[in-house]
JSON list of C-alpha atoms and ligand atoms in Angstrom, two decimals:
[
{"chain": "A", "resi": 129, "resn": "MET", "atom": "CA", "xyz": [-9.19, 10.45, 17.78]},
{"chain": "A", "resi": 130, "resn": "ALA", "atom": "CA", "xyz": [-5.76, 11.49, 16.00]},
{"chain": "A", "resi": 131, "resn": "LEU", "atom": "CA", "xyz": [-5.23, 10.18, 12.86]},
{"chain": "A", "resi": 132, "resn": "ALA", "atom": "CA", "xyz": [-1.68, 9.86, 11.05]},
{"chain": "A", "resi": 133, "resn": "ARG", "atom": "CA", "xyz": [-1.37, 8.85, 7.54]},
{"chain": "A", "resi": 134, "resn": "LEU", "atom": "CA", "xyz": [1.91, 7.45, 6.03]},
{"chain": "A", "resi": 135, "resn": "ILE", "atom": "CA", "xyz": [3.49, 6.88, 2.80]},
{"chain": "A", "resi": 136, "resn": "TYR", "atom": "CA", "xyz": [6.98, 4.41, 1.99]},
{"chain": "A", "resi": 137, "resn": "VAL", "atom": "CA", "xyz": [7.97, 2.89, -0.75]},
{"chain": "A", "resi": 138, "resn": "SER", "atom": "CA", "xyz": [10.59, -0.38, -0.01]},
{"chain": "A", "resi": 139, "resn": "ARG", "atom": "CA", "xyz": [12.24, -2.87, -2.35]},
{"chain": "A", "resi": 140, "resn": "MET", "atom": "CA", "xyz": [11.01, -6.57, -1.99]},
{"chain": "A", "resi": 141, "resn": "THR", "atom": "CA", "xyz": [13.88, -8.98, -1.13]},
{"chain": "A", "resi": 142, "resn": "GLU", "atom": "CA", "xyz": [14.46, -12.71, -2.38]},
{"chain": "A", "resi": 143, "resn": "GLU", "atom": "CA", "xyz": [13.17, -13.63, 0.94]},
{"chain": "A", "resi": 144, "resn": "CYS", "atom": "CA", "xyz": [9.65, -12.41, -0.37]},
{"chain": "A", "resi": 145, "resn": "ASP", "atom": "CA", "xyz": [8.34, -15.32, -2.42]},
{"chain": "A", "resi": 146, "resn": "MET", "atom": "CA", "xyz": [4.63, -15.76, -3.71]},
{"chain": "A", "resi": 147, "resn": "GLU", "atom": "CA", "xyz": [3.93, -17.41, -0.46]},
{"chain": "A", "resi": 148, "resn": "SER", "atom": "CA", "xyz": [5.58, -14.79, 1.77]},
{"chain": "A", "resi": 149, "resn": "LEU", "atom": "CA", "xyz": [3.52, -12.57, -0.39]},
{"chain": "A", "resi": 150, "resn": "GLN", "atom": "CA", "xyz": [0.20, -14.25, 0.44]},
{"chain": "A", "resi": 151, "resn": "ARG", "atom": "CA", "xyz": [1.04, -13.95, 4.09]},
{"chain": "A", "resi": 152, "resn": "ILE", "atom": "CA", "xyz": [1.26, -10.69, 3.86]},
{"chain": "A", "resi": 153, "resn": "LEU", "atom": "CA", "xyz": [-1.88, -10.07, 2.36]},
{"chain": "A", "resi": 154, "resn": "THR", "atom": "CA", "xyz": [-3.88, -12.38, 4.76]},
{"chain": "A", "resi": 155, "resn": "VAL", "atom": "CA", "xyz": [-1.94, -10.94, 8.02]},
{"chain": "A", "resi": 156, "resn": "SER", "atom": "CA", "xyz": [-2.79, -7.24, 7.07]},
{"chain": "A", "resi": 157, "resn": "ARG", "atom": "CA", "xyz": [-6.50, -8.03, 6.55]},
{"chain": "A", "resi": 158, "resn": "ARG", "atom": "CA", "xyz": [-6.88, -9.68, 9.42]},
{"chain": "A", "resi": 159, "resn": "ASN", "atom": "CA", "xyz": [-4.95, -7.43, 11.49]},
{"chain": "A", "resi": 160, "resn": "ASN", "atom": "CA", "xyz": [-5.92, -3.78, 9.72]},
{"chain": "A", "resi": 161, "resn": "LEU", "atom": "CA", "xyz": [-9.63, -4.62, 10.29]},
{"chain": "A", "resi": 162, "resn": "ALA", "atom": "CA", "xyz": [-8.65, -5.53, 13.86]},
{"chain": "A", "resi": 163, "resn": "LYS", "atom": "CA", "xyz": [-7.08, -2.25, 14.90]},
{"chain": "A", "resi": 164, "resn": "GLY", "atom": "CA", "xyz": [-8.54, 0.38, 12.31]},
{"chain": "A", "resi": 165, "resn": "ILE", "atom": "CA", "xyz": [-6.09, 0.60, 9.75]},
{"chain": "A", "resi": 166, "resn": "THR", "atom": "CA", "xyz": [-6.96, 1.45, 5.98]},
{"chain": "A", "resi": 167, "resn": "GLY", "atom": "CA", "xyz": [-4.94, 2.23, 3.20]},
{"chain": "A", "resi": 168, "resn": "VAL", "atom": "CA", "xyz": [-3.38, 0.43, 0.44]},
{"chain": "A", "resi": 169, "resn": "LEU", "atom": "CA", "xyz": [-0.36, -1.75, -0.68]},
{"chain": "A", "resi": 170, "resn": "PHE", "atom": "CA", "xyz": [0.73, -1.34, -4.51]},
{"chain": "A", "resi": 171, "resn": "TYR", "atom": "CA", "xyz": [3.50, -3.49, -5.67]},
{"chain": "A", "resi": 172, "resn": "ASP", "atom": "CA", "xyz": [5.49, -5.58, -8.58]},
{"chain": "A", "resi": 173, "resn": "PRO", "atom": "CA", "xyz": [7.94, -8.40, -8.01]},
{"chain": "A", "resi": 174, "resn": "LYS", "atom": "CA", "xyz": [10.57, -5.53, -7.44]},
{"chain": "A", "resi": 175, "resn": "PHE", "atom": "CA", "xyz": [8.97, -2.67, -4.80]},
{"chain": "A", "resi": 176, "resn": "PHE", "atom": "CA", "xyz": [6.12, -1.78, -2.34]},
{"chain": "A", "resi": 177, "resn": "LEU", "atom": "CA", "xyz": [4.86, 1.53, -2.34]},
{"chain": "A", "resi": 178, "resn": "GLN", "atom": "CA", "xyz": [2.28, 1.36, 0.74]},
{"chain": "A", "resi": 179, "resn": "CYS", "atom": "CA", "xyz": [-0.35, 4.03, 2.43]},
{"chain": "A", "resi": 180, "resn": "LEU", "atom": "CA", "xyz": [-1.14, 3.88, 6.29]},
{"chain": "A", "resi": 181, "resn": "GLU", "atom": "CA", "xyz": [-3.68, 5.50, 7.78]},
{"chain": "A", "resi": 182, "resn": "GLY", "atom": "CA", "xyz": [-5.33, 5.17, 11.16]},
{"chain": "A", "resi": 183, "resn": "PRO", "atom": "CA", "xyz": [-5.08, 6.19, 14.80]},
{"chain": "A", "resi": 184, "resn": "VAL", "atom": "CA", "xyz": [-1.40, 7.33, 15.55]},
{"chain": "A", "resi": 185, "resn": "GLU", "atom": "CA", "xyz": [-0.46, 5.36, 17.93]},
{"chain": "A", "resi": 186, "resn": "VAL", "atom": "CA", "xyz": [-1.25, 1.78, 15.82]},
{"chain": "A", "resi": 187, "resn": "VAL", "atom": "CA", "xyz": [-0.23, 3.66, 12.35]},
{"chain": "A", "resi": 188, "resn": "ASN", "atom": "CA", "xyz": [2.93, 3.95, 14.71]},
{"chain": "A", "resi": 189, "resn": "GLU", "atom": "CA", "xyz": [3.52, 0.41, 15.93]},
{"chain": "A", "resi": 190, "resn": "LEU", "atom": "CA", "xyz": [2.71, -0.86, 12.41]},
{"chain": "A", "resi": 191, "resn": "TYR", "atom": "CA", "xyz": [5.17, 1.11, 10.68]},
{"chain": "A", "resi": 192, "resn": "ALA", "atom": "CA", "xyz": [7.96, -0.20, 13.35]},
{"chain": "A", "resi": 193, "resn": "ASN", "atom": "CA", "xyz": [7.15, -3.75, 12.68]},
{"chain": "A", "resi": 194, "resn": "ILE", "atom": "CA", "xyz": [7.28, -3.39, 8.94]},
{"chain": "A", "resi": 195, "resn": "LEU", "atom": "CA", "xyz": [10.42, -1.36, 8.86]},
{"chain": "A", "resi": 196, "resn": "ARG", "atom": "CA", "xyz": [12.11, -4.63, 10.84]},
{"chain": "A", "resi": 197, "resn": "ASP", "atom": "CA", "xyz": [10.59, -6.97, 8.24]},
{"chain": "A", "resi": 198, "resn": "GLY", "atom": "CA", "xyz": [12.97, -8.72, 6.16]},
{"chain": "A", "resi": 199, "resn": "ARG", "atom": "CA", "xyz": [10.57, -9.48, 2.89]},
{"chain": "A", "resi": 200, "resn": "HIS", "atom": "CA", "xyz": [11.74, -6.01, 1.93]},
{"chain": "A", "resi": 201, "resn": "THR", "atom": "CA", "xyz": [14.63, -3.42, 2.58]},
{"chain": "A", "resi": 202, "resn": "ARG", "atom": "CA", "xyz": [15.28, 0.47, 1.67]},
{"chain": "A", "resi": 203, "resn": "VAL", "atom": "CA", "xyz": [11.93, 1.38, 3.38]},
{"chain": "A", "resi": 204, "resn": "THR", "atom": "CA", "xyz": [11.46, 5.04, 2.29]},
{"chain": "A", "resi": 205, "resn": "LEU", "atom": "CA", "xyz": [9.10, 7.50, 3.99]},
{"chain": "A", "resi": 206, "resn": "LEU", "atom": "CA", "xyz": [7.70, 9.31, 1.51]},
{"chain": "A", "resi": 207, "resn": "GLU", "atom": "CA", "xyz": [4.68, 11.28, 4.04]},
{"chain": "A", "resi": 208, "resn": "TYR", "atom": "CA", "xyz": [3.70, 11.09, 7.57]},
{"chain": "A", "resi": 209, "resn": "HIS", "atom": "CA", "xyz": [1.03, 13.66, 8.05]},
{"chain": "A", "resi": 210, "resn": "ASP", "atom": "CA", "xyz": [-1.51, 13.88, 11.07]},
{"chain": "A", "resi": 211, "resn": "THR", "atom": "CA", "xyz": [-4.97, 14.10, 9.52]},
{"chain": "A", "resi": 212, "resn": "ASP", "atom": "CA", "xyz": [-8.54, 14.17, 10.34]},
{"chain": "A", "resi": 213, "resn": "ARG", "atom": "CA", "xyz": [-9.89, 12.04, 7.31]},
{"chain": "A", "resi": 214, "resn": "ARG", "atom": "CA", "xyz": [-9.01, 9.28, 5.16]},
{"chain": "A", "resi": 215, "resn": "LEU", "atom": "CA", "xyz": [-8.50, 8.94, 2.29]},
{"chain": "A", "resi": 216, "resn": "PHE", "atom": "CA", "xyz": [-8.73, 5.25, 1.91]},
{"chain": "A", "resi": 217, "resn": "GLY", "atom": "CA", "xyz": [-11.80, 4.88, 4.62]},
{"chain": "A", "resi": 218, "resn": "ASN", "atom": "CA", "xyz": [-13.19, 1.69, 2.88]},
{"chain": "A", "resi": 219, "resn": "TRP", "atom": "CA", "xyz": [-10.32, -0.35, 2.65]},
{"chain": "A", "resi": 220, "resn": "ALA", "atom": "CA", "xyz": [-8.76, -2.05, 5.37]},
{"chain": "A", "resi": 221, "resn": "MET", "atom": "CA", "xyz": [-6.01, -2.56, 2.73]},
{"chain": "A", "resi": 222, "resn": "ALA", "atom": "CA", "xyz": [-6.47, -2.14, -0.83]},
{"chain": "A", "resi": 223, "resn": "PHE", "atom": "CA", "xyz": [-3.79, -4.36, -2.50]},
{"chain": "A", "resi": 224, "resn": "LEU", "atom": "CA", "xyz": [-2.86, -3.57, -6.51]},
{"chain": "A", "resi": 225, "resn": "ARG", "atom": "CA", "xyz": [0.07, -5.01, -8.62]},
{"chain": "A", "resi": 226, "resn": "LEU", "atom": "CA", "xyz": [1.33, -3.19, -10.96]},
{"chain": "A", "resi": 227, "resn": "ASN", "atom": "CA", "xyz": [0.15, -5.88, -13.39]},
{"chain": "A", "resi": 228, "resn": "ASP", "atom": "CA", "xyz": [-3.56, -4.92, -12.46]},
{"chain": "A", "resi": 229, "resn": "LEU", "atom": "CA", "xyz": [-2.71, -1.51, -14.22]},
{"chain": "A", "resi": 230, "resn": "THR", "atom": "CA", "xyz": [-3.15, -0.78, -17.63]},
{"chain": "A", "resi": 231, "resn": "PRO", "atom": "CA", "xyz": [-1.10, 1.58, -19.41]},
{"chain": "A", "resi": 232, "resn": "GLU", "atom": "CA", "xyz": [-4.06, 3.86, -20.17]},
{"chain": "A", "resi": 233, "resn": "MET", "atom": "CA", "xyz": [-4.75, 3.66, -16.38]},
{"chain": "A", "resi": 234, "resn": "MET", "atom": "CA", "xyz": [-0.93, 4.29, -15.44]},
{"chain": "A", "resi": 235, "resn": "ALA", "atom": "CA", "xyz": [-1.23, 7.35, -17.83]},
{"chain": "A", "resi": 236, "resn": "GLN", "atom": "CA", "xyz": [-4.58, 8.78, -16.33]},
{"chain": "A", "resi": 237, "resn": "ALA", "atom": "CA", "xyz": [-2.93, 8.42, -12.69]},
{"chain": "A", "resi": 238, "resn": "GLY", "atom": "CA", "xyz": [-0.16, 10.71, -14.30]},
{"chain": "A", "resi": 239, "resn": "CYS", "atom": "CA", "xyz": [2.83, 8.09, -14.46]},
{"chain": "A", "resi": 240, "resn": "SER", "atom": "CA", "xyz": [3.38, 7.15, -18.31]},
{"chain": "A", "resi": 241, "resn": "GLY", "atom": "CA", "xyz": [6.73, 5.15, -18.98]},
{"chain": "A", "resi": 242, "resn": "ARG", "atom": "CA", "xyz": [8.70, 3.27, -17.15]},
{"chain": "A", "resi": 243, "resn": "PHE", "atom": "CA", "xyz": [7.49, 3.58, -12.98]},
{"chain": "A", "resi": 244, "resn": "ASP", "atom": "CA", "xyz": [10.31, 3.97, -10.62]},
{"chain": "A", "resi": 245, "resn": "PRO", "atom": "CA", "xyz": [8.46, 4.54, -7.16]},
{"chain": "A", "resi": 246, "resn": "PHE", "atom": "CA", "xyz": [11.58, 5.63, -5.74]},
{"chain": "A", "resi": 247, "resn": "THR", "atom": "CA", "xyz": [11.34, 9.06, -8.01]},
{"chain": "A", "resi": 248, "resn": "LEU", "atom": "CA", "xyz": [8.07, 10.03, -6.26]},
{"chain": "A", "resi": 249, "resn": "GLY", "atom": "CA", "xyz": [7.58, 12.62, -4.05]},
{"chain": "A", "resi": 250, "resn": "SER", "atom": "CA", "xyz": [5.14, 12.62, -1.22]},
{"chain": "A", "resi": 251, "resn": "GLU", "atom": "CA", "xyz": [2.59, 14.71, -3.50]},
{"chain": "A", "resi": 252, "resn": "GLU", "atom": "CA", "xyz": [2.92, 12.50, -6.77]},
{"chain": "A", "resi": 253, "resn": "ALA", "atom": "CA", "xyz": [2.68, 9.36, -4.63]},
{"chain": "A", "resi": 254, "resn": "ARG", "atom": "CA", "xyz": [-0.70, 10.56, -2.46]},
{"chain": "A", "resi": 255, "resn": "GLY", "atom": "CA", "xyz": [-2.07, 11.58, -5.86]},
{"chain": "A", "resi": 256, "resn": "PHE", "atom": "CA", "xyz": [-1.08, 8.57, -7.67]},
{"chain": "A", "resi": 257, "resn": "LEU", "atom": "CA", "xyz": [-2.63, 5.89, -4.83]},
{"chain": "A", "resi": 258, "resn": "ILE", "atom": "CA", "xyz": [-6.01, 7.82, -4.76]},
{"chain": "A", "resi": 259, "resn": "ALA", "atom": "CA", "xyz": [-6.06, 8.00, -8.59]},
{"chain": "A", "resi": 260, "resn": "ILE", "atom": "CA", "xyz": [-5.25, 3.93, -8.56]},
{"chain": "A", "resi": 261, "resn": "VAL", "atom": "CA", "xyz": [-7.73, 3.33, -5.79]},
{"chain": "A", "resi": 262, "resn": "GLY", "atom": "CA", "xyz": [-10.65, 5.16, -7.46]},
{"chain": "A", "resi": 263, "resn": "GLN", "atom": "CA", "xyz": [-9.96, 3.32, -10.91]},
{"chain": "A", "resi": 264, "resn": "ARG", "atom": "CA", "xyz": [-10.16, 0.06, -8.88]},
{"chain": "A", "resi": 265, "resn": "GLN", "atom": "CA", "xyz": [-13.10, 1.24, -7.31]},
{"chain": "A", "resi": 266, "resn": "ALA", "atom": "CA", "xyz": [-14.95, 1.94, -10.65]},
{"chain": "A", "resi": 267, "resn": "GLN", "atom": "CA", "xyz": [-14.21, -1.10, -12.06]},
{"chain": "A", "resi": 268, "resn": "LEU", "atom": "CA", "xyz": [-15.68, -2.79, -9.49]},
{"chain": "A", "resi": 269, "resn": "GLU", "atom": "CA", "xyz": [-18.85, -1.31, -9.21]},
{"chain": "A", "resi": 270, "resn": "SER", "atom": "CA", "xyz": [-18.98, -1.36, -13.33]},
{"chain": "A", "resi": 271, "resn": "GLN", "atom": "CA", "xyz": [-18.36, -5.51, -12.80]},
{"chain": "A", "resi": 272, "resn": "LYS", "atom": "CA", "xyz": [-20.95, -5.19, -9.60]},
{"chain": "A", "resi": 273, "resn": "GLU", "atom": "CA", "xyz": [-23.73, -3.20, -12.38]},
{"chain": "A", "resi": 274, "resn": "LYS", "atom": "CA", "xyz": [-23.49, -6.21, -14.85]},
{"chain": "B", "resi": 266, "resn": "FAD", "atom": "P1", "xyz": [1.92, -13.06, 13.24]},
{"chain": "B", "resi": 266, "resn": "FAD", "atom": "O1", "xyz": [0.70, -13.59, 13.21]},
{"chain": "B", "resi": 266, "resn": "FAD", "atom": "O2", "xyz": [3.16, -13.59, 14.30]},
{"chain": "B", "resi": 266, "resn": "FAD", "atom": "O3", "xyz": [2.56, -13.66, 11.60]},
{"chain": "B", "resi": 266, "resn": "FAD", "atom": "C1", "xyz": [2.08, -13.48, 10.29]},
{"chain": "B", "resi": 266, "resn": "FAD", "atom": "C2", "xyz": [2.94, -14.33, 9.54]},
{"chain": "B", "resi": 266, "resn": "FAD", "atom": "O4", "xyz": [3.72, -13.45, 9.00]},
{"chain": "B", "resi": 266, "resn": "FAD", "atom": "C3", "xyz": [3.47, -15.53, 10.12]},
{"chain": "B", "resi": 266, "resn": "FAD", "atom": "O5", "xyz": [3.61, -16.33, 9.42]},
{"chain": "B", "resi": 266, "resn": "FAD", "atom": "C4", "xyz": [4.84, -15.01, 10.21]},
{"chain": "B", "resi": 266, "resn": "FAD", "atom": "O6", "xyz": [5.85, -16.71, 9.84]},
{"chain": "B", "resi": 266, "resn": "FAD", "atom": "C5", "xyz": [4.81, -14.09, 9.13]},
{"chain": "B", "resi": 266, "resn": "FAD", "atom": "N1", "xyz": [6.06, -13.01, 9.56]},
{"chain": "B", "resi": 266, "resn": "FAD", "atom": "C6", "xyz": [5.86, -12.38, 10.80]},
{"chain": "B", "resi": 266, "resn": "FAD", "atom": "N2", "xyz": [6.99, -11.48, 10.67]},
{"chain": "B", "resi": 266, "resn": "FAD", "atom": "C7", "xyz": [7.89, -11.81, 9.61]},
{"chain": "B", "resi": 266, "resn": "FAD", "atom": "C8", "xyz": [8.87, -11.12, 8.68]},
{"chain": "B", "resi": 266, "resn": "FAD", "atom": "N3", "xyz": [9.90, -10.27, 9.32]},
{"chain": "B", "resi": 266, "resn": "FAD", "atom": "N4", "xyz": [9.52, -12.24, 7.75]},
{"chain": "B", "resi": 266, "resn": "FAD", "atom": "C9", "xyz": [9.29, -13.09, 7.31]},
{"chain": "B", "resi": 266, "resn": "FAD", "atom": "N5", "xyz": [7.94, -13.74, 8.20]},
{"chain": "B", "resi": 266, "resn": "FAD", "atom": "C10", "xyz": [7.55, -13.01, 8.94]},
{"chain": "B", "resi": 266, "resn": "FAD", "atom": "N6", "xyz": [1.05, -6.14, 8.57]},
{"chain": "B", "resi": 266, "resn": "FAD", "atom": "C11", "xyz": [-0.20, -5.80, 9.41]},
{"chain": "B", "resi": 266, "resn": "FAD", "atom": "O7", "xyz": [-0.59, -5.96, 10.05]},
{"chain": "B", "resi": 266, "resn": "FAD", "atom": "N7", "xyz": [-0.89, -4.31, 8.26]},
{"chain": "B", "resi": 266, "resn": "FAD", "atom": "C12", "xyz": [-0.26, -4.19, 7.20]},
{"chain": "B", "resi": 266, "resn": "FAD", "atom": "O8", "xyz": [-1.07, -3.30, 6.54]},
{"chain": "B", "resi": 266, "resn": "FAD", "atom": "C13", "xyz": [1.13, -4.92, 6.76]},
{"chain": "B", "resi": 266, "resn": "FAD", "atom": "N8", "xyz": [1.48, -4.30, 5.44]},
{"chain": "B", "resi": 266, "resn": "FAD", "atom": "C14", "xyz": [3.06, -4.92, 5.15]},
{"chain": "B", "resi": 266, "resn": "FAD", "atom": "C15", "xyz": [3.64, -4.27, 4.13]},
{"chain": "B", "resi": 266, "resn": "FAD", "atom": "C16", "xyz": [4.75, -4.99, 4.19]},
{"chain": "B", "resi": 266, "resn": "FAD", "atom": "C17", "xyz": [5.45, -4.20, 2.12]},
{"chain": "B", "resi": 266, "resn": "FAD", "atom": "C18", "xyz": [5.44, -6.22, 4.24]},
{"chain": "B", "resi": 266, "resn": "FAD", "atom": "C19", "xyz": [6.69, -6.42, 4.35]},
{"chain": "B", "resi": 266, "resn": "FAD", "atom": "C20", "xyz": [4.67, -5.97, 6.08]},
{"chain": "B", "resi": 266, "resn": "FAD", "atom": "C21", "xyz": [3.44, -6.12, 6.13]},
{"chain": "B", "resi": 266, "resn": "FAD", "atom": "N9", "xyz": [2.72, -6.30, 7.32]},
{"chain": "B", "resi": 266, "resn": "FAD", "atom": "C22", "xyz": [1.76, -5.69, 8.10]},
{"chain": "B", "resi": 266, "resn": "FAD", "atom": "C23", "xyz": [3.62, -7.49, 8.04]},
{"chain": "B", "resi": 266, "resn": "FAD", "atom": "C24", "xyz": [4.31, -6.81, 8.92]},
{"chain": "B", "resi": 266, "resn": "FAD", "atom": "O9", "xyz": [5.82, -6.37, 8.47]},
{"chain": "B", "resi": 266, "resn": "FAD", "atom": "C25", "xyz": [4.20, -7.39, 10.37]},
{"chain": "B", "resi": 266, "resn": "FAD", "atom": "O10", "xyz": [4.46, -8.99, 9.95]},
{"chain": "B", "resi": 266, "resn": "FAD", "atom": "C26", "xyz": [2.66, -8.28, 11.03]},
{"chain": "B", "resi": 266, "resn": "FAD", "atom": "O11", "xyz": [2.08, -6.98, 11.26]},
{"chain": "B", "resi": 266, "resn": "FAD", "atom": "C27", "xyz": [3.12, -9.39, 12.11]},
{"chain": "B", "resi": 266, "resn": "FAD", "atom": "O12", "xyz": [1.58, -9.36, 12.95]},
{"chain": "B", "resi": 266, "resn": "FAD", "atom": "P2", "xyz": [1.20, -10.47, 13.42]},
{"chain": "B", "resi": 266, "resn": "FAD", "atom": "O13", "xyz": [2.02, -9.99, 14.98]},
{"chain": "B", "resi": 266, "resn": "FAD", "atom": "O14", "xyz": [-0.18, -10.56, 13.60]},
{"chain": "B", "resi": 266, "resn": "FAD", "atom": "O15", "xyz": [1.82, -11.71, 12.68]}
]
């Protein structure tokens, strides 16, 4: 089955309060698991940076819904690729907040200083998401061992 990987950045709107954010996370987990979508949603009170991967038609349909969603604006596509392998296959959607990351983690992921996802190129955005999800996975594994 043909797979697609899509990465975009967007700006959160005032409509997106804590309750809306929680709803996005709950609905995404439910839908993505059912539809074979994996990926990561990185956010802070100002922006979203999301990677979606899965069957081409499913990714395209979900992205069309996301584009219409009033909880964010300035949706800017950074990458769209056919692919034969998932980068985030273990995650129906990894959710990470900027606050979850220490300055050391950000530096290791190649970002120091003020973080503005709208300045990222496609490779930078992909590399950054791979790095922070890898760090998160390592954190969870070390907590499990304790
Ligand atoms: P429904 O069950 O119909 O609705 C789910 C809930 O969300 C309802 O409570 C409804 O009130 C509320 N809702 C739906 N659309 C809107 C809207 N436009 N504005 C305000 N509230 C709304 N969906 C996914 O399935 N997977 C994802 O990975 C995903 N990522 C997202 C990332 C971002 C940054 C944003 C803003 C949205 C994301 N969404 C995601 C949500 C997506 O835009 C659709 O709302 C959702 O896919 C609709 O799914 P549904 O038909 O099952 O929802």
